[in-house]
PDB file of C-alpha atoms (C1' of nucleotides) in Angstrom:
ATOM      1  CA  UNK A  14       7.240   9.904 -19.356  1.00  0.00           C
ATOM      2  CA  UNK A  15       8.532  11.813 -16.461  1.00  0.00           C
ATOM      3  CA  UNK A  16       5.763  14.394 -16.344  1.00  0.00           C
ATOM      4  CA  UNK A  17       2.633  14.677 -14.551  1.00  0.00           C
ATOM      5  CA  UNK A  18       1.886  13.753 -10.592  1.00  0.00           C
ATOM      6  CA  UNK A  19       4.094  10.684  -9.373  1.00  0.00           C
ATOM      7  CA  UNK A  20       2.688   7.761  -7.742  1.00  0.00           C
ATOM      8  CA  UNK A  21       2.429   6.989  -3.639  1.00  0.00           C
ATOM      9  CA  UNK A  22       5.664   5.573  -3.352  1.00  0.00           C
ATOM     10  CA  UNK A  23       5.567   1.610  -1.431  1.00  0.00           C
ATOM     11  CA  UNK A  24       7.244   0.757   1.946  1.00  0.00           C
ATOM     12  CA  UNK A  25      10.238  -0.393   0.863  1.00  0.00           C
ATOM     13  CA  UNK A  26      10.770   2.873  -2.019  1.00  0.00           C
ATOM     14  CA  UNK A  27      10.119   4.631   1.296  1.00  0.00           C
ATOM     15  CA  UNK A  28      12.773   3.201   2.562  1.00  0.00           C
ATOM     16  CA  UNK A  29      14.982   3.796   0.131  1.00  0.00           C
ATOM     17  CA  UNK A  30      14.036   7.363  -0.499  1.00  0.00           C
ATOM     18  CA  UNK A  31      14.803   8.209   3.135  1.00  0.00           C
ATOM     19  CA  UNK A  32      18.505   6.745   2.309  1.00  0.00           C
ATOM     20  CA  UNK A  33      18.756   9.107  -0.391  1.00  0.00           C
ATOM     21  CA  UNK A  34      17.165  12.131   1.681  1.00  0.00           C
ATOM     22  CA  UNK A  35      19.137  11.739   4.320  1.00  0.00           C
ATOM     23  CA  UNK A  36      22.529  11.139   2.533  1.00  0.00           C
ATOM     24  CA  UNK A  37      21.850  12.671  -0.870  1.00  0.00           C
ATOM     25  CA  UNK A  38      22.915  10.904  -4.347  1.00  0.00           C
ATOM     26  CA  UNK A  39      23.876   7.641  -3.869  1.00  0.00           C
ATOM     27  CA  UNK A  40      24.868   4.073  -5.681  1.00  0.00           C
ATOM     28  CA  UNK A  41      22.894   0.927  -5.351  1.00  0.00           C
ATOM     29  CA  UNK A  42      25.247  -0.297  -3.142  1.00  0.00           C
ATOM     30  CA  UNK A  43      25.435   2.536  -0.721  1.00  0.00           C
ATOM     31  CA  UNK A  44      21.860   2.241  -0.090  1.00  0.00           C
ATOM     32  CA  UNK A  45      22.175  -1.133   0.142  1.00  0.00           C
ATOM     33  CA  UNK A  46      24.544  -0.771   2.772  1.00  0.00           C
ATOM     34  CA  UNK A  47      22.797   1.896   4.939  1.00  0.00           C
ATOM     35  CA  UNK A  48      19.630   0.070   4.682  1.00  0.00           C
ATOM     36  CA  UNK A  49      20.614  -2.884   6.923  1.00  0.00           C
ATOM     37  CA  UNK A  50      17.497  -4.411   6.340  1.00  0.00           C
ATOM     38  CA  UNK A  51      17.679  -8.328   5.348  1.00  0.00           C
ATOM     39  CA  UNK A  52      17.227  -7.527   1.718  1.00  0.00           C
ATOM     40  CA  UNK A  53      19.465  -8.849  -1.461  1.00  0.00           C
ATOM     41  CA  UNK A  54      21.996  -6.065  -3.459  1.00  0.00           C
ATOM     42  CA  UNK A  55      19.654  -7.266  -6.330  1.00  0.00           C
ATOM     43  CA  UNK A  56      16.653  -6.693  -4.330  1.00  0.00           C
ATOM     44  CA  UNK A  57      17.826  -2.969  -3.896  1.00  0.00           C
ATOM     45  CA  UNK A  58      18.973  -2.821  -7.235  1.00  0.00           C
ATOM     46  CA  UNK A  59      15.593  -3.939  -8.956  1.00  0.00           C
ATOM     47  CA  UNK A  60      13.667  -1.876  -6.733  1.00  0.00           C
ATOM     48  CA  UNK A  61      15.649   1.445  -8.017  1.00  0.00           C
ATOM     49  CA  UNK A  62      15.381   0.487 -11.007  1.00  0.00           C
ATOM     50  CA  UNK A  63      11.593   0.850 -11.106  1.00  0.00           C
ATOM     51  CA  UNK A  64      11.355   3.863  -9.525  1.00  0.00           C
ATOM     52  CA  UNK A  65      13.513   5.182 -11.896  1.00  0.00           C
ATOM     53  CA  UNK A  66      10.758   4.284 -14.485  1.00  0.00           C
ATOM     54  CA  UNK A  67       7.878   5.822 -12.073  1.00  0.00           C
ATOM     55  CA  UNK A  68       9.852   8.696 -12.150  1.00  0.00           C
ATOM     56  CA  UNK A  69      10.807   8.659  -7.829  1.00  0.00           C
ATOM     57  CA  UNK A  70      14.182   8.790  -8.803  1.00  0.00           C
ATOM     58  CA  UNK A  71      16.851  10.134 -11.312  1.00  0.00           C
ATOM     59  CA  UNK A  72      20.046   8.253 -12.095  1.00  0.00           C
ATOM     60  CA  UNK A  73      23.598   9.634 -13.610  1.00  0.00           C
ATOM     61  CA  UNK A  74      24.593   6.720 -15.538  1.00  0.00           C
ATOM     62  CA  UNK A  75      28.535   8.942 -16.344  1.00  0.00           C
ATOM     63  CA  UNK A  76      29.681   6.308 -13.816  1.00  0.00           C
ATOM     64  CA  UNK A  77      30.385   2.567 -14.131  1.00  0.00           C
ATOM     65  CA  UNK A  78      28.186   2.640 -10.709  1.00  0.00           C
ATOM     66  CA  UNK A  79      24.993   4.730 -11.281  1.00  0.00           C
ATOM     67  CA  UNK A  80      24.016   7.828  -8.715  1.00  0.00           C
ATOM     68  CA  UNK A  81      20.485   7.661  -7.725  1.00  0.00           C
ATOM     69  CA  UNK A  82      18.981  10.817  -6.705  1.00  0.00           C
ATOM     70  CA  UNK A  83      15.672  11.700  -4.820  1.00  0.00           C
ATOM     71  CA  UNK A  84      13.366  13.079  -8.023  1.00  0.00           C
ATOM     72  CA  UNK A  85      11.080  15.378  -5.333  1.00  0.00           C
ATOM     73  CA  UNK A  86      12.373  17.034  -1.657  1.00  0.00           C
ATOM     74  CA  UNK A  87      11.462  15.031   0.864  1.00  0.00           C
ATOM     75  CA  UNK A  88       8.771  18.115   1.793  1.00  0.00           C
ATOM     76  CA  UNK A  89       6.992  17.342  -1.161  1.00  0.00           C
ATOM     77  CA  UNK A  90       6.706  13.722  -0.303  1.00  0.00           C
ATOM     78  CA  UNK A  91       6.005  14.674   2.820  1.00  0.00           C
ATOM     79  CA  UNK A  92       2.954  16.777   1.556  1.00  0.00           C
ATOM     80  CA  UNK A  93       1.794  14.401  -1.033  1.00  0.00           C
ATOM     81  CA  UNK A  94       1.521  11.253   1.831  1.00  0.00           C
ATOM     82  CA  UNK A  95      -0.341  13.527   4.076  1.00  0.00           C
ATOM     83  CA  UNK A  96      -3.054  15.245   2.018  1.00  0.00           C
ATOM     84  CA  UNK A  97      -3.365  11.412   0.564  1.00  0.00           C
ATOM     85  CA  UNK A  98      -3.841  10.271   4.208  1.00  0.00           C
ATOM     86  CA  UNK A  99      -6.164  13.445   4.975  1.00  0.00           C
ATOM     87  CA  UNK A 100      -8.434  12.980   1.959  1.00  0.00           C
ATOM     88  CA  UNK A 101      -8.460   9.088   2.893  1.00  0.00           C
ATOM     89  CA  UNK A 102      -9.240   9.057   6.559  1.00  0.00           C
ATOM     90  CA  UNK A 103      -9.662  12.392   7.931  1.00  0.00           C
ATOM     91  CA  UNK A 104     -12.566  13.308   5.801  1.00  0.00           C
ATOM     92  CA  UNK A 105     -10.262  16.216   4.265  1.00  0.00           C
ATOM     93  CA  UNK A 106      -9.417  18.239   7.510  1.00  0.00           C
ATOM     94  CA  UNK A 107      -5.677  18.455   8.168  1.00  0.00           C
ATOM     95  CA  UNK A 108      -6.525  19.741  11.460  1.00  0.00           C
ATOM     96  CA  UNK A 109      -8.169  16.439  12.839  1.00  0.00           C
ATOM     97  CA  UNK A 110      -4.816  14.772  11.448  1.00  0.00           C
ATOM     98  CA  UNK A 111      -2.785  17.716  13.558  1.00  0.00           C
ATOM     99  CA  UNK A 112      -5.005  16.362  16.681  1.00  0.00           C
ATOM    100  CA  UNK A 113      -4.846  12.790  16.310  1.00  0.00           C
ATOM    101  CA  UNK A 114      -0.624  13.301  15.682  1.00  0.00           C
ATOM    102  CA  UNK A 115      -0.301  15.225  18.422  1.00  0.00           C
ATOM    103  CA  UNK A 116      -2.410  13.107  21.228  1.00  0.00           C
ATOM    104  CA  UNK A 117       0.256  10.255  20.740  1.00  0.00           C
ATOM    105  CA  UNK A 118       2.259  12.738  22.976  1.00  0.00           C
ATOM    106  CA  UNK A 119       6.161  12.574  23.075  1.00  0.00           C
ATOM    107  CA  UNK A 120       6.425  16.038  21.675  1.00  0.00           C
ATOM    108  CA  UNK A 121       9.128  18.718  23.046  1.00  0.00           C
ATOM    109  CA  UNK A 122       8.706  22.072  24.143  1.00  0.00           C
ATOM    110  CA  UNK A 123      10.655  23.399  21.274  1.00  0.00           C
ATOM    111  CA  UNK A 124       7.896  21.577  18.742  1.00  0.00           C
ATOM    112  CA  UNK A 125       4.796  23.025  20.845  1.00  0.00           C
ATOM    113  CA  UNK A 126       6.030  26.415  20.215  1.00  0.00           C
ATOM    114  CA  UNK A 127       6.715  25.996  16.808  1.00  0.00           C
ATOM    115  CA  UNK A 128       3.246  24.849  15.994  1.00  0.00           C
ATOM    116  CA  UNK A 129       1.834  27.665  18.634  1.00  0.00           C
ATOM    117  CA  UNK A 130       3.556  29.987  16.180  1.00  0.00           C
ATOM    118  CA  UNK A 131       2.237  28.332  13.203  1.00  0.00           C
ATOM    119  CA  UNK A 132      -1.190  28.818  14.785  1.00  0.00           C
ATOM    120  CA  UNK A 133      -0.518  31.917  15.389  1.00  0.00           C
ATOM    121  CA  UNK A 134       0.044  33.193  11.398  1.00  0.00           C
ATOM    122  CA  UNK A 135      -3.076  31.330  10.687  1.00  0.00           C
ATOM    123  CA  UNK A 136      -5.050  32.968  12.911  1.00  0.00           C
ATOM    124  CA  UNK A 137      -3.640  36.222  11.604  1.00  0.00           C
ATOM    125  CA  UNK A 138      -4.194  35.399   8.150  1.00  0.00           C
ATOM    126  CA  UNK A 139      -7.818  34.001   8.233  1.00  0.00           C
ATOM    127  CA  UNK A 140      -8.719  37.476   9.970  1.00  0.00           C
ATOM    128  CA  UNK A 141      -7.879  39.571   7.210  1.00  0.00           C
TER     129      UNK A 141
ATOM    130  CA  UNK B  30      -6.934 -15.720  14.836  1.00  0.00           C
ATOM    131  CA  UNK B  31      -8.411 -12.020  16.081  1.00  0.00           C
ATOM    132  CA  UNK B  32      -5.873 -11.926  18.634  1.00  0.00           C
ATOM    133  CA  UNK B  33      -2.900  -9.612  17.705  1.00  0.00           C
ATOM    134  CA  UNK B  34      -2.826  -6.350  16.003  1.00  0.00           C
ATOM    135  CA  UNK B  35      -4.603  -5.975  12.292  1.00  0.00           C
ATOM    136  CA  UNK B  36      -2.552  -5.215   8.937  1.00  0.00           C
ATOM    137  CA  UNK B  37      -2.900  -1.462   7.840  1.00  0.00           C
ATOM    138  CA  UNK B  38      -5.555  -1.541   5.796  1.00  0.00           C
ATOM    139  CA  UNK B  39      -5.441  -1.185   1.627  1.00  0.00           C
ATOM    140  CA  UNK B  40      -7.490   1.987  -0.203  1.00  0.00           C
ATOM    141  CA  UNK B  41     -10.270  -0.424  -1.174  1.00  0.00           C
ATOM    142  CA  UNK B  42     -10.636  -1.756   2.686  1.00  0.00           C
ATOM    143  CA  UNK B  43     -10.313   1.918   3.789  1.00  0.00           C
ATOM    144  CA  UNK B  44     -12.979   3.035   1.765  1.00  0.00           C
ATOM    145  CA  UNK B  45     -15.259   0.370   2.953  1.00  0.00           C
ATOM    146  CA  UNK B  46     -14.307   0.837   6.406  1.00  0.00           C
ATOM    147  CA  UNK B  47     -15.399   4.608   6.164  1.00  0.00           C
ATOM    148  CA  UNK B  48     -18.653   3.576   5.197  1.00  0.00           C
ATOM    149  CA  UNK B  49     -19.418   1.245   8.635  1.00  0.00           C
ATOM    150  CA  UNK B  50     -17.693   4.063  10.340  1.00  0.00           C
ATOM    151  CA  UNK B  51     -20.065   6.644   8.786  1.00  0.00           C
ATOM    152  CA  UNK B  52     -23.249   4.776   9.078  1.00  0.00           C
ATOM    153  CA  UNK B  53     -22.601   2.088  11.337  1.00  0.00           C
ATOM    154  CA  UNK B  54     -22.860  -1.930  10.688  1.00  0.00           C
ATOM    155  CA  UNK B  55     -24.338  -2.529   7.237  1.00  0.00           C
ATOM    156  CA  UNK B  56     -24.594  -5.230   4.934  1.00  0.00           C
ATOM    157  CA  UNK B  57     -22.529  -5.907   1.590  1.00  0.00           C
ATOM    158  CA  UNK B  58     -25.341  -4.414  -0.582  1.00  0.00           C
ATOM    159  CA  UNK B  59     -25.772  -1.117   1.646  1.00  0.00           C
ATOM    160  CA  UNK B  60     -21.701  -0.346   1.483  1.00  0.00           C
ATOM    161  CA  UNK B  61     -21.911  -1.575  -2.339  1.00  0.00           C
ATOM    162  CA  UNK B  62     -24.386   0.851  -2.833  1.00  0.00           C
ATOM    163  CA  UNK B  63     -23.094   3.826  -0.622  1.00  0.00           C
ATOM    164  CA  UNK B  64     -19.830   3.801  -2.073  1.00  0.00           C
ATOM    165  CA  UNK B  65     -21.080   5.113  -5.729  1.00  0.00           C
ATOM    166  CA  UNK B  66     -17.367   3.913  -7.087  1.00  0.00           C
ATOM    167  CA  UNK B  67     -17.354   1.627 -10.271  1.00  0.00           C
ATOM    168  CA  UNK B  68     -17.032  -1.866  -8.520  1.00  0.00           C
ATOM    169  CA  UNK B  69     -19.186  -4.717  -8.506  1.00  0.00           C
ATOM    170  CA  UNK B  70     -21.401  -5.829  -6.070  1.00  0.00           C
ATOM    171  CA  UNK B  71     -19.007  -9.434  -5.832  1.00  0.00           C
ATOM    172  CA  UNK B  72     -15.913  -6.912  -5.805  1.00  0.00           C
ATOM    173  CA  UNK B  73     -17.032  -5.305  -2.654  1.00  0.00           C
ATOM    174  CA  UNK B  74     -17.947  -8.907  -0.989  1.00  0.00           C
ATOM    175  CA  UNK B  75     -14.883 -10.538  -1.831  1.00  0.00           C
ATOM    176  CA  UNK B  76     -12.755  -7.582  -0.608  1.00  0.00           C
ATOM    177  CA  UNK B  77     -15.236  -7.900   2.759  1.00  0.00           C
ATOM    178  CA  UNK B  78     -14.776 -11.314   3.033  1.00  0.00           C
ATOM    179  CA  UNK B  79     -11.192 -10.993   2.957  1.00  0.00           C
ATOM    180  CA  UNK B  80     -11.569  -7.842   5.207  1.00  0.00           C
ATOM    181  CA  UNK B  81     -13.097 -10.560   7.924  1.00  0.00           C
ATOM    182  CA  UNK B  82     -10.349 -13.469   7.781  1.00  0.00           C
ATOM    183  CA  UNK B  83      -7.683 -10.182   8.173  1.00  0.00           C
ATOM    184  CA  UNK B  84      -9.870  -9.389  11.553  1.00  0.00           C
ATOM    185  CA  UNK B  85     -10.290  -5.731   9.678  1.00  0.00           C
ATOM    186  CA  UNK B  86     -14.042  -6.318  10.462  1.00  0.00           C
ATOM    187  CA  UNK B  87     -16.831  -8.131  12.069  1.00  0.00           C
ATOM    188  CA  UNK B  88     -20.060  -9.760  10.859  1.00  0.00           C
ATOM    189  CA  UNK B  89     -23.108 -11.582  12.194  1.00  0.00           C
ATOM    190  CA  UNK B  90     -24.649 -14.313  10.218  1.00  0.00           C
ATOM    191  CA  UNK B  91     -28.054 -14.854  11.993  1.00  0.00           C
ATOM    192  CA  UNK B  92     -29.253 -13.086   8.878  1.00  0.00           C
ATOM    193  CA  UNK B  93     -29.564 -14.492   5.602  1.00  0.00           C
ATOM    194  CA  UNK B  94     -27.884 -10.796   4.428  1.00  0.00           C
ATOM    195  CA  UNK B  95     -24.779 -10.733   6.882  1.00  0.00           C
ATOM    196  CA  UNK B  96     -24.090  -7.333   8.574  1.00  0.00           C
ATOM    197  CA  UNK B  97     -20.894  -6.278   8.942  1.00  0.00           C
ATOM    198  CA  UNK B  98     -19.464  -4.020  11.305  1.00  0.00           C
ATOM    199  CA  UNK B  99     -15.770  -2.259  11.515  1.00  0.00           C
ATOM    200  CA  UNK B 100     -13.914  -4.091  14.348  1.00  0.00           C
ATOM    201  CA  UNK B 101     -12.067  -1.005  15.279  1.00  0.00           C
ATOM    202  CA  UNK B 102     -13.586   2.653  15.970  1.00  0.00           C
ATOM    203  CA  UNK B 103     -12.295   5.280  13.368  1.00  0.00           C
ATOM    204  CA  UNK B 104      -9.607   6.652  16.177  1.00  0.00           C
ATOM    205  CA  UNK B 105      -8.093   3.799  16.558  1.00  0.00           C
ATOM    206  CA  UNK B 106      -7.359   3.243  13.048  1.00  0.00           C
ATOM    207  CA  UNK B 107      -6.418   6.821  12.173  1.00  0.00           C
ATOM    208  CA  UNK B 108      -4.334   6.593  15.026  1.00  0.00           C
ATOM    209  CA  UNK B 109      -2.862   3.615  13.863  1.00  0.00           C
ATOM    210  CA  UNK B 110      -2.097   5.199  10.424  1.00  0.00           C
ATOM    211  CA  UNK B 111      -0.797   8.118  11.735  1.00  0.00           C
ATOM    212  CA  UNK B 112       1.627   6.693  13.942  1.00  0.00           C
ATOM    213  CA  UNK B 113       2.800   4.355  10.739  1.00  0.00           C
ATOM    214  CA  UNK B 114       3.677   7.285   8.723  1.00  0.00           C
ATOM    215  CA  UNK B 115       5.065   9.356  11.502  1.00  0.00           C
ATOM    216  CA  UNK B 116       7.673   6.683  11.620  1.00  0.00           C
ATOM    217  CA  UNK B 117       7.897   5.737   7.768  1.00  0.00           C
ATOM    218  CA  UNK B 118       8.404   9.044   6.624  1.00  0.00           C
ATOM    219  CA  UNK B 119       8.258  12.108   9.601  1.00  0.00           C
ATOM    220  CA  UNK B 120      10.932  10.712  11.825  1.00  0.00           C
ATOM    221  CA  UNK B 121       9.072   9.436  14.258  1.00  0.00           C
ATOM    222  CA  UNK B 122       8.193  13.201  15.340  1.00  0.00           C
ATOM    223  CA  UNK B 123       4.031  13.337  15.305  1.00  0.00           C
ATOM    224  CA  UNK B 124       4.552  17.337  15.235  1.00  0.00           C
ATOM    225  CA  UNK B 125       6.568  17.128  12.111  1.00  0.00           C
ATOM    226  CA  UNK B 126       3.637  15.639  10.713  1.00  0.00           C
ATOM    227  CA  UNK B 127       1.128  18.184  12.456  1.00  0.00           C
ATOM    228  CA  UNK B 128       3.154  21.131  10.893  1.00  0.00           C
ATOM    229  CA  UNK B 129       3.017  19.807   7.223  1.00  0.00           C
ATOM    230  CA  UNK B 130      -0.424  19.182   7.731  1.00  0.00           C
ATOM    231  CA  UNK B 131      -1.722  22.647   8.831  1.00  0.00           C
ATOM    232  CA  UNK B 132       0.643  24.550   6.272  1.00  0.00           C
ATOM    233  CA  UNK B 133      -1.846  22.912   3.852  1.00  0.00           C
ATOM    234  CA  UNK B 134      -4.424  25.374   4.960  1.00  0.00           C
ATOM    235  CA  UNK B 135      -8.281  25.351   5.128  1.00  0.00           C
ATOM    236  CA  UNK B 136      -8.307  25.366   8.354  1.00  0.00           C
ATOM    237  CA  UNK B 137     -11.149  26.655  10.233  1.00  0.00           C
ATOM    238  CA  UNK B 138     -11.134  29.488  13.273  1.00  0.00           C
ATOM    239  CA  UNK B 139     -13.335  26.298  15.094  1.00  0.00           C
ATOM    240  CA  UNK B 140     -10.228  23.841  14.285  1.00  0.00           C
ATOM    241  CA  UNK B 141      -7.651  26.422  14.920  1.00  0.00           C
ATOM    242  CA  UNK B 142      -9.044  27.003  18.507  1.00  0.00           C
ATOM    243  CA  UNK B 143      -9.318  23.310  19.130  1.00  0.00           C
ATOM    244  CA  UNK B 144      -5.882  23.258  18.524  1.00  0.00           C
ATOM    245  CA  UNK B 145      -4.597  25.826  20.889  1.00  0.00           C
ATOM    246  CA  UNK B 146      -6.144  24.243  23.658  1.00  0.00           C
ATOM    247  CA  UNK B 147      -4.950  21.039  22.576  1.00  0.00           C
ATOM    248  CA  UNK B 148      -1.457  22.816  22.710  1.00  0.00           C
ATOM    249  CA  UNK B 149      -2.409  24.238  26.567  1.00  0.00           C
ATOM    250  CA  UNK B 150      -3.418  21.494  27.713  1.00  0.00           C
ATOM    251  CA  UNK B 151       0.298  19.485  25.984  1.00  0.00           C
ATOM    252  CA  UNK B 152       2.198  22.384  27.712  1.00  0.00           C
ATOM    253  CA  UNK B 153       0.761  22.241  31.046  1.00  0.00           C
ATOM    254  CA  UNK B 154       1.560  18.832  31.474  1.00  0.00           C
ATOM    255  CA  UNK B 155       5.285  19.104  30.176  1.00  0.00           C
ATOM    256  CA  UNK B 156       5.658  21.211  32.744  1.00  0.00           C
ATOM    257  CA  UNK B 157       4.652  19.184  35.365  1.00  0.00           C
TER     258      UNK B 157
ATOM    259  C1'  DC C  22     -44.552 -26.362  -6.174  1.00  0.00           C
ATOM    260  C1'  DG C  23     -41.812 -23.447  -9.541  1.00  0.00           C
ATOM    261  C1'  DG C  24     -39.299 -19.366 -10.718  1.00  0.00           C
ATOM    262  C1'  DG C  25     -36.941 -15.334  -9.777  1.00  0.00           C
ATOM    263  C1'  DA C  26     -34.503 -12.272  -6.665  1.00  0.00           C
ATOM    264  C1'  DA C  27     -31.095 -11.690  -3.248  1.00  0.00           C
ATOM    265  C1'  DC C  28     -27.521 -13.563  -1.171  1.00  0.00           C
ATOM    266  C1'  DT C  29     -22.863 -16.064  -0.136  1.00  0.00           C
ATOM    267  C1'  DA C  30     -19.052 -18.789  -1.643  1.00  0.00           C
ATOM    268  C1'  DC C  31     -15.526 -20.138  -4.826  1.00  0.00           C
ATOM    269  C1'  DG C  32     -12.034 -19.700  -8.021  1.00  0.00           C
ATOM    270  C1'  DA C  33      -9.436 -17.519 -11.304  1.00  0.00           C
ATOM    271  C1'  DA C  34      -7.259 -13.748 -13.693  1.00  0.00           C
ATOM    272  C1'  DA C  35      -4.669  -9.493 -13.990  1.00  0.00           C
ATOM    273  C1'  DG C  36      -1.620  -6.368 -12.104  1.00  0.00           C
ATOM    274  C1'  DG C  37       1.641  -4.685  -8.639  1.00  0.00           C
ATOM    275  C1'  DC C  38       5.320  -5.454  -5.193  1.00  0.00           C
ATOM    276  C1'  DT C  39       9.221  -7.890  -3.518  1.00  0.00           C
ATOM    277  C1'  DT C  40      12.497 -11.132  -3.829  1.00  0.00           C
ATOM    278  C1'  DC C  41      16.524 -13.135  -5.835  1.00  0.00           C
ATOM    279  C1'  DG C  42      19.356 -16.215  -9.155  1.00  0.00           C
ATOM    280  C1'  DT C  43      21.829 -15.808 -13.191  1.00  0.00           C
ATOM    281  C1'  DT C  44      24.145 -13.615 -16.897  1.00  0.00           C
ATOM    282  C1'  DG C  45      27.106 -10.568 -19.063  1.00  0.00           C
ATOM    283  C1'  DA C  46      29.947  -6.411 -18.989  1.00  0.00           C
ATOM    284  C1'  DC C  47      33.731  -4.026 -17.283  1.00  0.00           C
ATOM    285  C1'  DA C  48      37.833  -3.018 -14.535  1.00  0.00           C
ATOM    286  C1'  DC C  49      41.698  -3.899 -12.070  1.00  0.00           C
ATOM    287  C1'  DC C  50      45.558  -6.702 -10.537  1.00  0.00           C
ATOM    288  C1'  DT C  51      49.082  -9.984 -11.233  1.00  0.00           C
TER     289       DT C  51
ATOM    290  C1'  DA D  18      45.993 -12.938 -20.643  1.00  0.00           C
ATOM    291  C1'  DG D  19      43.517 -14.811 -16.807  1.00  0.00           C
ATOM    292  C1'  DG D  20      41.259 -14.392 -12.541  1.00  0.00           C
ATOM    293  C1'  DT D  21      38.598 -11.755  -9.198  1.00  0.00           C
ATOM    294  C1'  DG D  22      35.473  -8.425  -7.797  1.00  0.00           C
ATOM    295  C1'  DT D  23      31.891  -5.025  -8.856  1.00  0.00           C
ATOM    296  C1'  DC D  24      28.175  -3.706 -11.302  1.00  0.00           C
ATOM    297  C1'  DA D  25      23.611  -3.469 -14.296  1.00  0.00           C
ATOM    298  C1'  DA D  26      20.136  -6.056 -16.637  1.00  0.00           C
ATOM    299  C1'  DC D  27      16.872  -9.621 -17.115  1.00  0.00           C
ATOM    300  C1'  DG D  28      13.494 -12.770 -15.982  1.00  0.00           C
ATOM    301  C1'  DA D  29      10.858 -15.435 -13.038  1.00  0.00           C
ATOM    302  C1'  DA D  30       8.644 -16.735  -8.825  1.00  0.00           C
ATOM    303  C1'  DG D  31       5.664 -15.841  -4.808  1.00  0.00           C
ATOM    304  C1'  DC D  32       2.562 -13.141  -2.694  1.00  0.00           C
ATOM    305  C1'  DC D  33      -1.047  -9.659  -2.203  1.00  0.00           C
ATOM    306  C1'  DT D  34      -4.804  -6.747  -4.029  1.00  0.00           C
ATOM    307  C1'  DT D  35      -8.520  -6.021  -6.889  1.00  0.00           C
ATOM    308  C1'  DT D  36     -11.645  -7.539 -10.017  1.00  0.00           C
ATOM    309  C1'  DC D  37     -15.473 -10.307 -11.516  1.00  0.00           C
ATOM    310  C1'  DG D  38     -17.874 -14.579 -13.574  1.00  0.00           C
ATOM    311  C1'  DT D  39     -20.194 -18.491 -12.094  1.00  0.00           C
ATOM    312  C1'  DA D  40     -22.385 -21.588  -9.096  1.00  0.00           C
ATOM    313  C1'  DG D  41     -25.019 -22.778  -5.228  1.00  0.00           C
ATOM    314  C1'  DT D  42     -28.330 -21.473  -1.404  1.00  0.00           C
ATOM    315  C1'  DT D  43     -32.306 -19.472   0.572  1.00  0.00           C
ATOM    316  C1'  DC D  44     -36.407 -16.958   0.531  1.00  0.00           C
ATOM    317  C1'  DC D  45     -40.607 -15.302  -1.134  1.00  0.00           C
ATOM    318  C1'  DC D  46     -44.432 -14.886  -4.266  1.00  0.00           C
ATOM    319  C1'  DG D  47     -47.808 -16.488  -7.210  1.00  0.00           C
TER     320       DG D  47
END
DNA sequence: CGGGAACTACGAAAGGCTTCGTTGACACCT
DNA sequence: AGGTGTCAACGAAGCCTTTCGTAGTTCCCG
């Protein structure tokens, strides 16, 4: 039930996965609450409830209120949506996603040199 | 009706796009049979047909086959993307997003080099 | 002209996502 | 014990996506 890849989660598990990211394990209503989006408690409630069955999520059911957790790191989320986007629009090549993320500008020093270092290990390590 | 920006497209619209993007305007029977994937011929007209009241595309009807052509160039809808899930799920930082995407690998020396000029060129101009 | 091929248009069904009202359980307070 | 508040579960509705069968149109060929 819980094995094997997990689906591209939808906006609004998006939504609530970044709750649960950012603030770790967490009751319905807590997400509810730090979502102020215009959506119902039941709304919230129903949507956990399936991604519990797709397997997104885990729940501790000990309590009277269940604890959601985040089933995968946000990284690996992270990885899944952007190989999905690369095979899907950027004929496979991360590095024509890198370009078209990075034209939109607004990125600080402190990022450029990360990535300049990034490039940097690549380079190393296609040489050898 | 155009006016206004156009929905993120679905996989099935993407897929179709790629096509008009890849070979230029074409009618339903050329993208039905360029895109070898299981679905009817009506499948792939409906979904175009749809794909024209949404604005995702453009057709001309002075032929008896109508030709369709993607309303937007392939930039500005991989931009578009890109920008969405920079903010859905990077943070709104595009360099996040370039990061997770080059640790996949497979990138060529070609790509790599476009990319450190890419980075030059960013640097220069935060310094100005 | 008659028939078949190549089209578009229409409508409906199935499945997924999102929404929420309602119900029933449980817990605490008085 | 009764009332109030908090919670999960259920089910249904509305909407969108994807799928395709069917019907109608137009064109061409014999």
């Amino acid at each position: 039930m819980s094995r094997g890849k997990l689906p591209r989660p939808t906006d609004a598990e998006l939504a609530i996965l970044r709750v649960l990211w950012d603030r770790g394990a967490r009751t319905v209503r807590e997400v509810h609450e730090t979502l102020r989006d215009g959506s119902g408690y039941t709304t919230v409630l129903k949507t956990m409830q399936i991604m519990t069955e797709k397997g997104l999520v885990t729940r501790d059911e000990s309590q009277r209120a269940h604890v959601y957790s985040a089933r995968l790191p946000r990284e690996s989320t992270q990885q899944q949506l952007v190989t999905d986007l690369v095979d899907r629009v950027f004929g496979g090549s991360p590095a024509r996603l890198a370009l078209q993320a990075l034209s939109t500008k607004k990125t600080s020093p402190e990022e450029l040199a990360e990535l300049r270092q990034l490039l940097d290990s690549l380079e190393k390590e296609s040489e050898s």
